[in-house]
Amino acid sequence: MPVMREVRSTRGAFIDFAPEATSLEIRGFGLRYGDKPALNDLTLRVPRHRVTAFIGPSGCGKSTLLRALNRLHDLNEEVVQAGEIRLEGQDIHAPEVAVAELRRRVGMVFQAPNPFPMSIYDNVAFGLRLQGGLRKRRRDDIVEWALRSAALWDEVKDRLRASAWSLSGGQQQRLVIARTLAVGPEVLLLDEPASALDPISTLKVEELIRNLKASLTLVLVTHNMQQAARVSDYTAFLQDGELVEYAPTDTLFTNPRLARTENYITGRMA
């Protein structure tokens, strides 16, 4: 497990991972839309090669925070940000950081599957072609590897030239994950990745998440607390744009330190 220590404050217990075990570090981060605050003074470290879940009521800022991790707010002129987000020790807003390269390193999968209107193969190869410089044989190998990594290869290997839209919803979501994996990210951000899927497809995505942490850092936003309990190693509870409590998932769900956390996970608050 990552080297960590518990830090207590008036707001509860938090986890401080050692720098060498940290993938993402958020330091005093705040974000507002014009005059409307969305996130306030968030500080936490996300451990490498683990699954970290963000939970909290609707509108608490968890998806806003997730999108900030690969600068998806950049084009919104109303957004004002403060503090720092660091990837492997480097400030992601530093002038020398290329946004396209950041988004390769920090991939994003959204709530609804969004395959491109092209073949299964071309979806996975899309980012590889943009990068250029790969021979077809090497590109074929990476496409197969990505589809295998997303637990989809056996289901599509005989119809790679079929439209991605011919796949089921669950298959489309795994295809999008394969497309993201193909370009070699270090971090995978997942925003409610199974909320639009049937129970069987949800279980496949959850199994995939558990398997991927051997090679990736994963950050998951979910409204489904059972899902967070099943797949995550650490859980951060957000409310009203603030970090309330951050702990190993088993600890947070069975022995939370704060009444606010307990009220949320037991359903006594919305």
PDB file of C-alpha atoms in Angstrom:
ATOM      1  CA  MET A   1       0.000   0.000   0.000  1.00  0.00           C
ATOM      2  CA  PRO A   2       1.171   3.603  -0.521  1.00  0.00           C
ATOM      3  CA  VAL A   3       3.080   5.132   2.368  1.00  0.00           C
ATOM      4  CA  MET A   4       0.607   7.320   4.228  1.00  0.00           C
ATOM      5  CA  ARG A   5      -0.143   8.967   7.539  1.00  0.00           C
ATOM      6  CA  GLU A   6      -3.355  10.247   9.058  1.00  0.00           C
ATOM      7  CA  VAL A   7      -3.737  13.998   9.525  1.00  0.00           C
ATOM      8  CA  ARG A   8      -6.452  15.314  11.833  1.00  0.00           C
ATOM      9  CA  SER A   9      -8.075  18.708  11.709  1.00  0.00           C
ATOM     10  CA  THR A  10     -11.193  20.347  13.053  1.00  0.00           C
ATOM     11  CA  ARG A  11     -12.998  18.973  10.010  1.00  0.00           C
ATOM     12  CA  GLY A  12     -11.924  15.366  10.451  1.00  0.00           C
ATOM     13  CA  ALA A  13      -9.238  12.915   9.432  1.00  0.00           C
ATOM     14  CA  PHE A  14      -7.404  13.102   6.135  1.00  0.00           C
ATOM     15  CA  ILE A  15      -4.742  11.036   4.399  1.00  0.00           C
ATOM     16  CA  ASP A  16      -1.328  12.429   3.585  1.00  0.00           C
ATOM     17  CA  PHE A  17       0.495  10.132   1.164  1.00  0.00           C
ATOM     18  CA  ALA A  18       4.249  10.310   0.830  1.00  0.00           C
ATOM     19  CA  PRO A  19       5.356  12.265  -2.271  1.00  0.00           C
ATOM     20  CA  GLU A  20       6.830   9.143  -3.859  1.00  0.00           C
ATOM     21  CA  ALA A  21       3.435   7.410  -3.563  1.00  0.00           C
ATOM     22  CA  THR A  22       1.440  10.373  -4.908  1.00  0.00           C
ATOM     23  CA  SER A  23       0.173  10.699  -8.472  1.00  0.00           C
ATOM     24  CA  LEU A  24      -1.978  13.843  -8.195  1.00  0.00           C
ATOM     25  CA  GLU A  25      -1.682  16.515  -5.536  1.00  0.00           C
ATOM     26  CA  ILE A  26      -4.332  19.180  -5.012  1.00  0.00           C
ATOM     27  CA  ARG A  27      -3.149  22.158  -2.958  1.00  0.00           C
ATOM     28  CA  GLY A  28      -5.575  24.784  -1.675  1.00  0.00           C
ATOM     29  CA  PHE A  29      -7.595  24.489  -4.880  1.00  0.00           C
ATOM     30  CA  GLY A  30     -10.652  26.636  -5.381  1.00  0.00           C
ATOM     31  CA  LEU A  31     -12.919  27.247  -8.357  1.00  0.00           C
ATOM     32  CA  ARG A  32     -15.838  29.554  -9.004  1.00  0.00           C
ATOM     33  CA  TYR A  33     -18.140  30.280 -11.919  1.00  0.00           C
ATOM     34  CA  GLY A  34     -18.175  34.061 -11.969  1.00  0.00           C
ATOM     35  CA  ASP A  35     -19.371  34.988  -8.483  1.00  0.00           C
ATOM     36  CA  LYS A  36     -20.644  31.489  -7.689  1.00  0.00           C
ATOM     37  CA  PRO A  37     -18.166  29.353  -5.709  1.00  0.00           C
ATOM     38  CA  ALA A  38     -18.013  25.668  -6.636  1.00  0.00           C
ATOM     39  CA  LEU A  39     -14.897  24.415  -4.839  1.00  0.00           C
ATOM     40  CA  ASN A  40     -13.268  25.885  -1.759  1.00  0.00           C
ATOM     41  CA  ASP A  41      -9.679  25.353  -0.575  1.00  0.00           C
ATOM     42  CA  LEU A  42      -9.374  21.650  -1.387  1.00  0.00           C
ATOM     43  CA  THR A  43      -6.178  19.876  -0.388  1.00  0.00           C
ATOM     44  CA  LEU A  44      -5.619  16.170  -0.915  1.00  0.00           C
ATOM     45  CA  ARG A  45      -3.216  13.715  -2.466  1.00  0.00           C
ATOM     46  CA  VAL A  46      -4.314  10.937  -4.828  1.00  0.00           C
ATOM     47  CA  PRO A  47      -2.167   7.791  -4.533  1.00  0.00           C
ATOM     48  CA  ARG A  48      -0.556   6.163  -7.530  1.00  0.00           C
ATOM     49  CA  HIS A  49      -2.005   2.879  -8.852  1.00  0.00           C
ATOM     50  CA  ARG A  50      -5.051   2.965  -6.621  1.00  0.00           C
ATOM     51  CA  VAL A  51      -8.742   3.780  -7.157  1.00  0.00           C
ATOM     52  CA  THR A  52      -9.874   6.952  -5.394  1.00  0.00           C
ATOM     53  CA  ALA A  53     -13.600   7.711  -5.323  1.00  0.00           C
ATOM     54  CA  PHE A  54     -15.207  11.149  -4.936  1.00  0.00           C
ATOM     55  CA  ILE A  55     -18.669  10.921  -3.386  1.00  0.00           C
ATOM     56  CA  GLY A  56     -21.158  13.518  -2.213  1.00  0.00           C
ATOM     57  CA  PRO A  57     -24.589  14.973  -2.920  1.00  0.00           C
ATOM     58  CA  SER A  58     -25.505  16.435  -6.298  1.00  0.00           C
ATOM     59  CA  GLY A  59     -23.905  19.828  -6.806  1.00  0.00           C
ATOM     60  CA  CYS A  60     -21.176  19.286  -4.209  1.00  0.00           C
ATOM     61  CA  GLY A  61     -18.399  19.851  -6.753  1.00  0.00           C
ATOM     62  CA  LYS A  62     -17.068  16.357  -7.340  1.00  0.00           C
ATOM     63  CA  SER A  63     -17.474  16.392 -11.139  1.00  0.00           C
ATOM     64  CA  THR A  64     -16.194  19.966 -11.238  1.00  0.00           C
ATOM     65  CA  LEU A  65     -13.065  18.808  -9.432  1.00  0.00           C
ATOM     66  CA  LEU A  66     -12.650  15.812 -11.726  1.00  0.00           C
ATOM     67  CA  ARG A  67     -12.766  18.043 -14.805  1.00  0.00           C
ATOM     68  CA  ALA A  68     -10.220  20.385 -13.272  1.00  0.00           C
ATOM     69  CA  LEU A  69      -7.701  17.546 -13.101  1.00  0.00           C
ATOM     70  CA  ASN A  70      -7.143  17.671 -16.856  1.00  0.00           C
ATOM     71  CA  ARG A  71      -8.084  21.316 -17.436  1.00  0.00           C
ATOM     72  CA  LEU A  72     -11.486  20.815 -19.045  1.00  0.00           C
ATOM     73  CA  HIS A  73     -12.559  24.186 -17.639  1.00  0.00           C
ATOM     74  CA  ASP A  74      -9.996  26.096 -19.698  1.00  0.00           C
ATOM     75  CA  LEU A  75     -12.441  27.248 -22.365  1.00  0.00           C
ATOM     76  CA  ASN A  76     -15.024  28.543 -19.901  1.00  0.00           C
ATOM     77  CA  GLU A  77     -14.269  32.243 -19.489  1.00  0.00           C
ATOM     78  CA  GLU A  78     -16.444  32.440 -16.355  1.00  0.00           C
ATOM     79  CA  VAL A  79     -14.264  29.993 -14.451  1.00  0.00           C
ATOM     80  CA  VAL A  80     -11.762  31.412 -11.974  1.00  0.00           C
ATOM     81  CA  GLN A  81      -9.363  29.023 -10.280  1.00  0.00           C
ATOM     82  CA  ALA A  82      -6.956  29.331  -7.365  1.00  0.00           C
ATOM     83  CA  GLY A  83      -4.395  27.022  -5.810  1.00  0.00           C
ATOM     84  CA  GLU A  84      -2.498  24.228  -7.517  1.00  0.00           C
ATOM     85  CA  ILE A  85      -3.017  20.807  -9.043  1.00  0.00           C
ATOM     86  CA  ARG A  86       0.168  18.805  -9.541  1.00  0.00           C
ATOM     87  CA  LEU A  87       0.687  15.702 -11.670  1.00  0.00           C
ATOM     88  CA  GLU A  88       3.794  13.796 -10.637  1.00  0.00           C
ATOM     89  CA  GLY A  89       5.039  16.942  -8.928  1.00  0.00           C
ATOM     90  CA  GLN A  90       4.457  19.358 -11.839  1.00  0.00           C
ATOM     91  CA  ASP A  91       1.841  22.119 -11.762  1.00  0.00           C
ATOM     92  CA  ILE A  92      -0.603  21.309 -14.564  1.00  0.00           C
ATOM     93  CA  HIS A  93      -1.195  25.036 -15.153  1.00  0.00           C
ATOM     94  CA  ALA A  94       2.479  25.845 -15.621  1.00  0.00           C
ATOM     95  CA  PRO A  95       3.191  27.701 -18.895  1.00  0.00           C
ATOM     96  CA  GLU A  96       5.351  24.869 -20.213  1.00  0.00           C
ATOM     97  CA  VAL A  97       2.553  22.291 -19.861  1.00  0.00           C
ATOM     98  CA  ALA A  98       0.871  21.521 -23.189  1.00  0.00           C
ATOM     99  CA  VAL A  99      -2.836  20.884 -22.637  1.00  0.00           C
ATOM    100  CA  ALA A 100      -3.002  18.193 -25.332  1.00  0.00           C
ATOM    101  CA  GLU A 101      -0.165  16.278 -23.714  1.00  0.00           C
ATOM    102  CA  LEU A 102      -1.749  16.686 -20.272  1.00  0.00           C
ATOM    103  CA  ARG A 103      -4.997  15.202 -21.560  1.00  0.00           C
ATOM    104  CA  ARG A 104      -3.079  12.276 -23.030  1.00  0.00           C
ATOM    105  CA  ARG A 105      -1.510  11.640 -19.631  1.00  0.00           C
ATOM    106  CA  VAL A 106      -4.780  12.233 -17.760  1.00  0.00           C
ATOM    107  CA  GLY A 107      -7.571  10.559 -19.723  1.00  0.00           C
ATOM    108  CA  MET A 108     -11.265  11.138 -19.136  1.00  0.00           C
ATOM    109  CA  VAL A 109     -14.311   8.881 -19.496  1.00  0.00           C
ATOM    110  CA  PHE A 110     -17.723  10.494 -19.189  1.00  0.00           C
ATOM    111  CA  GLN A 111     -21.109   9.369 -17.929  1.00  0.00           C
ATOM    112  CA  ALA A 112     -22.627   8.566 -21.317  1.00  0.00           C
ATOM    113  CA  PRO A 113     -20.604   6.495 -23.794  1.00  0.00           C
ATOM    114  CA  ASN A 114     -19.359   8.713 -26.614  1.00  0.00           C
ATOM    115  CA  PRO A 115     -17.843   6.568 -29.369  1.00  0.00           C
ATOM    116  CA  PHE A 116     -16.954   8.407 -32.558  1.00  0.00           C
ATOM    117  CA  PRO A 117     -19.057   7.734 -35.696  1.00  0.00           C
ATOM    118  CA  MET A 118     -16.504   5.359 -37.169  1.00  0.00           C
ATOM    119  CA  SER A 119     -15.445   1.742 -36.872  1.00  0.00           C
ATOM    120  CA  ILE A 120     -14.482  -0.012 -33.653  1.00  0.00           C
ATOM    121  CA  TYR A 121     -10.870  -0.175 -34.837  1.00  0.00           C
ATOM    122  CA  ASP A 122     -10.748   3.478 -35.893  1.00  0.00           C
ATOM    123  CA  ASN A 123     -12.156   4.596 -32.537  1.00  0.00           C
ATOM    124  CA  VAL A 124      -9.295   2.967 -30.664  1.00  0.00           C
ATOM    125  CA  ALA A 125      -6.700   4.049 -33.226  1.00  0.00           C
ATOM    126  CA  PHE A 126      -7.926   7.655 -33.346  1.00  0.00           C
ATOM    127  CA  GLY A 127      -5.476   9.116 -30.834  1.00  0.00           C
ATOM    128  CA  LEU A 128      -2.609   7.010 -32.190  1.00  0.00           C
ATOM    129  CA  ARG A 129      -3.135   8.444 -35.665  1.00  0.00           C
ATOM    130  CA  LEU A 130      -3.152  11.977 -34.251  1.00  0.00           C
ATOM    131  CA  GLN A 131       0.170  11.322 -32.589  1.00  0.00           C
ATOM    132  CA  GLY A 132       1.575   9.887 -35.813  1.00  0.00           C
ATOM    133  CA  GLY A 133       4.818   8.021 -36.359  1.00  0.00           C
ATOM    134  CA  LEU A 134       3.482   4.485 -35.899  1.00  0.00           C
ATOM    135  CA  ARG A 135       3.654   1.741 -38.486  1.00  0.00           C
ATOM    136  CA  LYS A 136       0.375  -0.065 -39.137  1.00  0.00           C
ATOM    137  CA  ARG A 137       1.611  -3.292 -37.502  1.00  0.00           C
ATOM    138  CA  ARG A 138       2.507  -1.447 -34.320  1.00  0.00           C
ATOM    139  CA  ARG A 139      -0.819   0.411 -34.374  1.00  0.00           C
ATOM    140  CA  ASP A 140      -2.670  -2.888 -34.798  1.00  0.00           C
ATOM    141  CA  ASP A 141      -0.837  -4.309 -31.802  1.00  0.00           C
ATOM    142  CA  ILE A 142      -1.747  -1.342 -29.613  1.00  0.00           C
ATOM    143  CA  VAL A 143      -5.401  -1.471 -30.687  1.00  0.00           C
ATOM    144  CA  GLU A 144      -5.553  -5.158 -29.741  1.00  0.00           C
ATOM    145  CA  TRP A 145      -3.780  -4.495 -26.433  1.00  0.00           C
ATOM    146  CA  ALA A 146      -6.175  -1.647 -25.579  1.00  0.00           C
ATOM    147  CA  LEU A 147      -9.251  -3.712 -26.408  1.00  0.00           C
ATOM    148  CA  ARG A 148      -7.908  -6.601 -24.336  1.00  0.00           C
ATOM    149  CA  SER A 149      -7.152  -4.235 -21.467  1.00  0.00           C
ATOM    150  CA  ALA A 150     -10.738  -2.992 -21.650  1.00  0.00           C
ATOM    151  CA  ALA A 151     -12.044  -6.591 -21.610  1.00  0.00           C
ATOM    152  CA  LEU A 152     -13.612  -6.111 -25.046  1.00  0.00           C
ATOM    153  CA  TRP A 153     -11.309  -7.904 -27.500  1.00  0.00           C
ATOM    154  CA  ASP A 154     -13.036 -11.293 -27.443  1.00  0.00           C
ATOM    155  CA  GLU A 155     -16.386  -9.645 -28.148  1.00  0.00           C
ATOM    156  CA  VAL A 156     -15.268  -7.538 -31.132  1.00  0.00           C
ATOM    157  CA  LYS A 157     -12.155  -9.146 -32.634  1.00  0.00           C
ATOM    158  CA  ASP A 158     -14.147 -10.508 -35.612  1.00  0.00           C
ATOM    159  CA  ARG A 159     -15.886  -7.215 -36.410  1.00  0.00           C
ATOM    160  CA  LEU A 160     -13.316  -4.493 -35.904  1.00  0.00           C
ATOM    161  CA  ARG A 161     -14.522  -2.704 -39.050  1.00  0.00           C
ATOM    162  CA  ALA A 162     -18.134  -2.568 -37.852  1.00  0.00           C
ATOM    163  CA  SER A 163     -19.540   0.716 -36.627  1.00  0.00           C
ATOM    164  CA  ALA A 164     -18.875   1.472 -32.984  1.00  0.00           C
ATOM    165  CA  TRP A 165     -22.517   2.460 -32.756  1.00  0.00           C
ATOM    166  CA  SER A 166     -23.507  -1.172 -33.396  1.00  0.00           C
ATOM    167  CA  LEU A 167     -22.214  -2.082 -29.927  1.00  0.00           C
ATOM    168  CA  SER A 168     -24.356  -2.215 -26.803  1.00  0.00           C
ATOM    169  CA  GLY A 169     -24.147   0.610 -24.282  1.00  0.00           C
ATOM    170  CA  GLY A 170     -21.830  -1.329 -22.004  1.00  0.00           C
ATOM    171  CA  GLN A 171     -19.595  -2.320 -24.904  1.00  0.00           C
ATOM    172  CA  GLN A 172     -19.486   1.288 -26.087  1.00  0.00           C
ATOM    173  CA  GLN A 173     -18.317   2.434 -22.665  1.00  0.00           C
ATOM    174  CA  ARG A 174     -15.560  -0.171 -22.618  1.00  0.00           C
ATOM    175  CA  LEU A 175     -14.637   0.901 -26.160  1.00  0.00           C
ATOM    176  CA  VAL A 176     -14.266   4.489 -24.963  1.00  0.00           C
ATOM    177  CA  ILE A 177     -12.036   3.232 -22.155  1.00  0.00           C
ATOM    178  CA  ALA A 178      -9.965   1.296 -24.711  1.00  0.00           C
ATOM    179  CA  ARG A 179      -9.673   4.439 -26.852  1.00  0.00           C
ATOM    180  CA  THR A 180      -8.377   6.317 -23.818  1.00  0.00           C
ATOM    181  CA  LEU A 181      -5.949   3.547 -22.844  1.00  0.00           C
ATOM    182  CA  ALA A 182      -4.470   3.319 -26.341  1.00  0.00           C
ATOM    183  CA  VAL A 183      -2.560   6.596 -25.991  1.00  0.00           C
ATOM    184  CA  GLY A 184      -0.896   5.505 -22.755  1.00  0.00           C
ATOM    185  CA  PRO A 185      -2.363   7.632 -19.943  1.00  0.00           C
ATOM    186  CA  GLU A 186      -0.961   7.644 -16.429  1.00  0.00           C
ATOM    187  CA  VAL A 187      -4.277   8.633 -14.820  1.00  0.00           C
ATOM    188  CA  LEU A 188      -7.826   7.716 -15.807  1.00  0.00           C
ATOM    189  CA  LEU A 189     -10.694   9.946 -14.667  1.00  0.00           C
ATOM    190  CA  LEU A 190     -14.131   8.311 -14.623  1.00  0.00           C
ATOM    191  CA  ASP A 191     -17.237  10.469 -14.236  1.00  0.00           C
ATOM    192  CA  GLU A 192     -20.168   8.188 -13.349  1.00  0.00           C
ATOM    193  CA  PRO A 193     -18.955   5.669 -15.969  1.00  0.00           C
ATOM    194  CA  ALA A 194     -21.650   3.078 -15.258  1.00  0.00           C
ATOM    195  CA  SER A 195     -24.664   5.207 -14.377  1.00  0.00           C
ATOM    196  CA  ALA A 196     -26.246   4.745 -17.825  1.00  0.00           C
ATOM    197  CA  LEU A 197     -25.553   0.998 -18.004  1.00  0.00           C
ATOM    198  CA  ASP A 198     -27.504  -2.129 -17.103  1.00  0.00           C
ATOM    199  CA  PRO A 199     -26.422  -4.163 -14.043  1.00  0.00           C
ATOM    200  CA  ILE A 200     -24.399  -6.739 -16.022  1.00  0.00           C
ATOM    201  CA  SER A 201     -22.519  -4.058 -17.955  1.00  0.00           C
ATOM    202  CA  THR A 202     -21.959  -2.168 -14.703  1.00  0.00           C
ATOM    203  CA  LEU A 203     -20.289  -5.207 -13.144  1.00  0.00           C
ATOM    204  CA  LYS A 204     -18.016  -5.552 -16.175  1.00  0.00           C
ATOM    205  CA  VAL A 205     -16.961  -1.909 -15.925  1.00  0.00           C
ATOM    206  CA  GLU A 206     -16.353  -2.278 -12.191  1.00  0.00           C
ATOM    207  CA  GLU A 207     -14.202  -5.376 -12.756  1.00  0.00           C
ATOM    208  CA  LEU A 208     -12.289  -3.440 -15.404  1.00  0.00           C
ATOM    209  CA  ILE A 209     -11.650  -0.587 -12.967  1.00  0.00           C
ATOM    210  CA  ARG A 210     -10.258  -2.977 -10.381  1.00  0.00           C
ATOM    211  CA  ASN A 211      -7.975  -4.597 -12.949  1.00  0.00           C
ATOM    212  CA  LEU A 212      -6.659  -1.339 -14.393  1.00  0.00           C
ATOM    213  CA  LYS A 213      -5.199  -0.048 -11.132  1.00  0.00           C
ATOM    214  CA  ALA A 214      -2.238  -2.383 -11.584  1.00  0.00           C
ATOM    215  CA  SER A 215      -1.004  -0.004 -14.287  1.00  0.00           C
ATOM    216  CA  LEU A 216      -2.938   3.242 -13.792  1.00  0.00           C
ATOM    217  CA  THR A 217      -4.101   5.716 -11.190  1.00  0.00           C
ATOM    218  CA  LEU A 218      -7.912   5.924 -11.298  1.00  0.00           C
ATOM    219  CA  VAL A 219     -10.199   8.626  -9.946  1.00  0.00           C
ATOM    220  CA  LEU A 220     -13.907   7.816  -9.897  1.00  0.00           C
ATOM    221  CA  VAL A 221     -16.887  10.108  -9.373  1.00  0.00           C
ATOM    222  CA  THR A 222     -20.002   8.191  -8.405  1.00  0.00           C
ATOM    223  CA  HIS A 223     -23.382   8.751  -6.774  1.00  0.00           C
ATOM    224  CA  ASN A 224     -23.518   5.021  -6.100  1.00  0.00           C
ATOM    225  CA  MET A 225     -21.964   4.478  -2.701  1.00  0.00           C
ATOM    226  CA  GLN A 226     -22.152   0.708  -3.064  1.00  0.00           C
ATOM    227  CA  GLN A 227     -20.077   1.052  -6.203  1.00  0.00           C
ATOM    228  CA  ALA A 228     -17.530   3.218  -4.407  1.00  0.00           C
ATOM    229  CA  ALA A 229     -17.319   0.604  -1.664  1.00  0.00           C
ATOM    230  CA  ARG A 230     -16.838  -2.204  -4.193  1.00  0.00           C
ATOM    231  CA  VAL A 231     -14.131  -0.717  -6.394  1.00  0.00           C
ATOM    232  CA  SER A 232     -12.242   2.047  -4.584  1.00  0.00           C
ATOM    233  CA  ASP A 233      -9.303   1.919  -2.200  1.00  0.00           C
ATOM    234  CA  TYR A 234      -9.799   5.462  -0.865  1.00  0.00           C
ATOM    235  CA  THR A 235     -12.851   7.698  -0.730  1.00  0.00           C
ATOM    236  CA  ALA A 236     -13.190  11.457  -0.424  1.00  0.00           C
ATOM    237  CA  PHE A 237     -16.534  12.861   0.735  1.00  0.00           C
ATOM    238  CA  LEU A 238     -17.321  16.347  -0.608  1.00  0.00           C
ATOM    239  CA  GLN A 239     -20.147  18.640   0.463  1.00  0.00           C
ATOM    240  CA  ASP A 240     -20.859  22.227  -0.605  1.00  0.00           C
ATOM    241  CA  GLY A 241     -17.554  22.411  -2.465  1.00  0.00           C
ATOM    242  CA  GLU A 242     -15.480  21.378   0.547  1.00  0.00           C
ATOM    243  CA  LEU A 243     -13.580  18.223   1.391  1.00  0.00           C
ATOM    244  CA  VAL A 244     -15.298  16.864   4.498  1.00  0.00           C
ATOM    245  CA  GLU A 245     -13.464  13.585   5.034  1.00  0.00           C
ATOM    246  CA  TYR A 246     -10.904  11.488   3.162  1.00  0.00           C
ATOM    247  CA  ALA A 247     -10.018   7.979   4.296  1.00  0.00           C
ATOM    248  CA  PRO A 248      -9.464   4.387   3.208  1.00  0.00           C
ATOM    249  CA  THR A 249     -12.795   3.289   1.778  1.00  0.00           C
ATOM    250  CA  ASP A 250     -13.426   0.576   4.359  1.00  0.00           C
ATOM    251  CA  THR A 251     -12.786   3.059   7.171  1.00  0.00           C
ATOM    252  CA  LEU A 252     -14.939   5.820   5.727  1.00  0.00           C
ATOM    253  CA  PHE A 253     -17.928   3.553   5.173  1.00  0.00           C
ATOM    254  CA  THR A 254     -17.739   1.616   8.434  1.00  0.00           C
ATOM    255  CA  ASN A 255     -16.234   4.083  10.888  1.00  0.00           C
ATOM    256  CA  PRO A 256     -16.455   7.685   9.632  1.00  0.00           C
ATOM    257  CA  ARG A 257     -15.062  10.292  11.997  1.00  0.00           C
ATOM    258  CA  LEU A 258     -17.605  13.013  11.292  1.00  0.00           C
ATOM    259  CA  ALA A 259     -21.365  13.039  11.770  1.00  0.00           C
ATOM    260  CA  ARG A 260     -21.729  14.777   8.383  1.00  0.00           C
ATOM    261  CA  THR A 261     -20.095  11.812   6.685  1.00  0.00           C
ATOM    262  CA  GLU A 262     -22.121   9.255   8.603  1.00  0.00           C
ATOM    263  CA  ASN A 263     -25.364  11.088   7.850  1.00  0.00           C
ATOM    264  CA  TYR A 264     -24.604  11.052   4.146  1.00  0.00           C
ATOM    265  CA  ILE A 265     -23.569   7.428   3.802  1.00  0.00           C
ATOM    266  CA  THR A 266     -26.509   6.232   5.918  1.00  0.00           C
ATOM    267  CA  GLY A 267     -29.004   8.237   3.882  1.00  0.00           C
ATOM    268  CA  ARG A 268     -29.940  10.747   6.551  1.00  0.00           C
ATOM    269  CA  MET A 269     -29.057  13.643   4.255  1.00  0.00           C
ATOM    270  CA  ALA A 270     -29.556  14.275   0.550  1.00  0.00           C
TER     271      ALA A 270
END
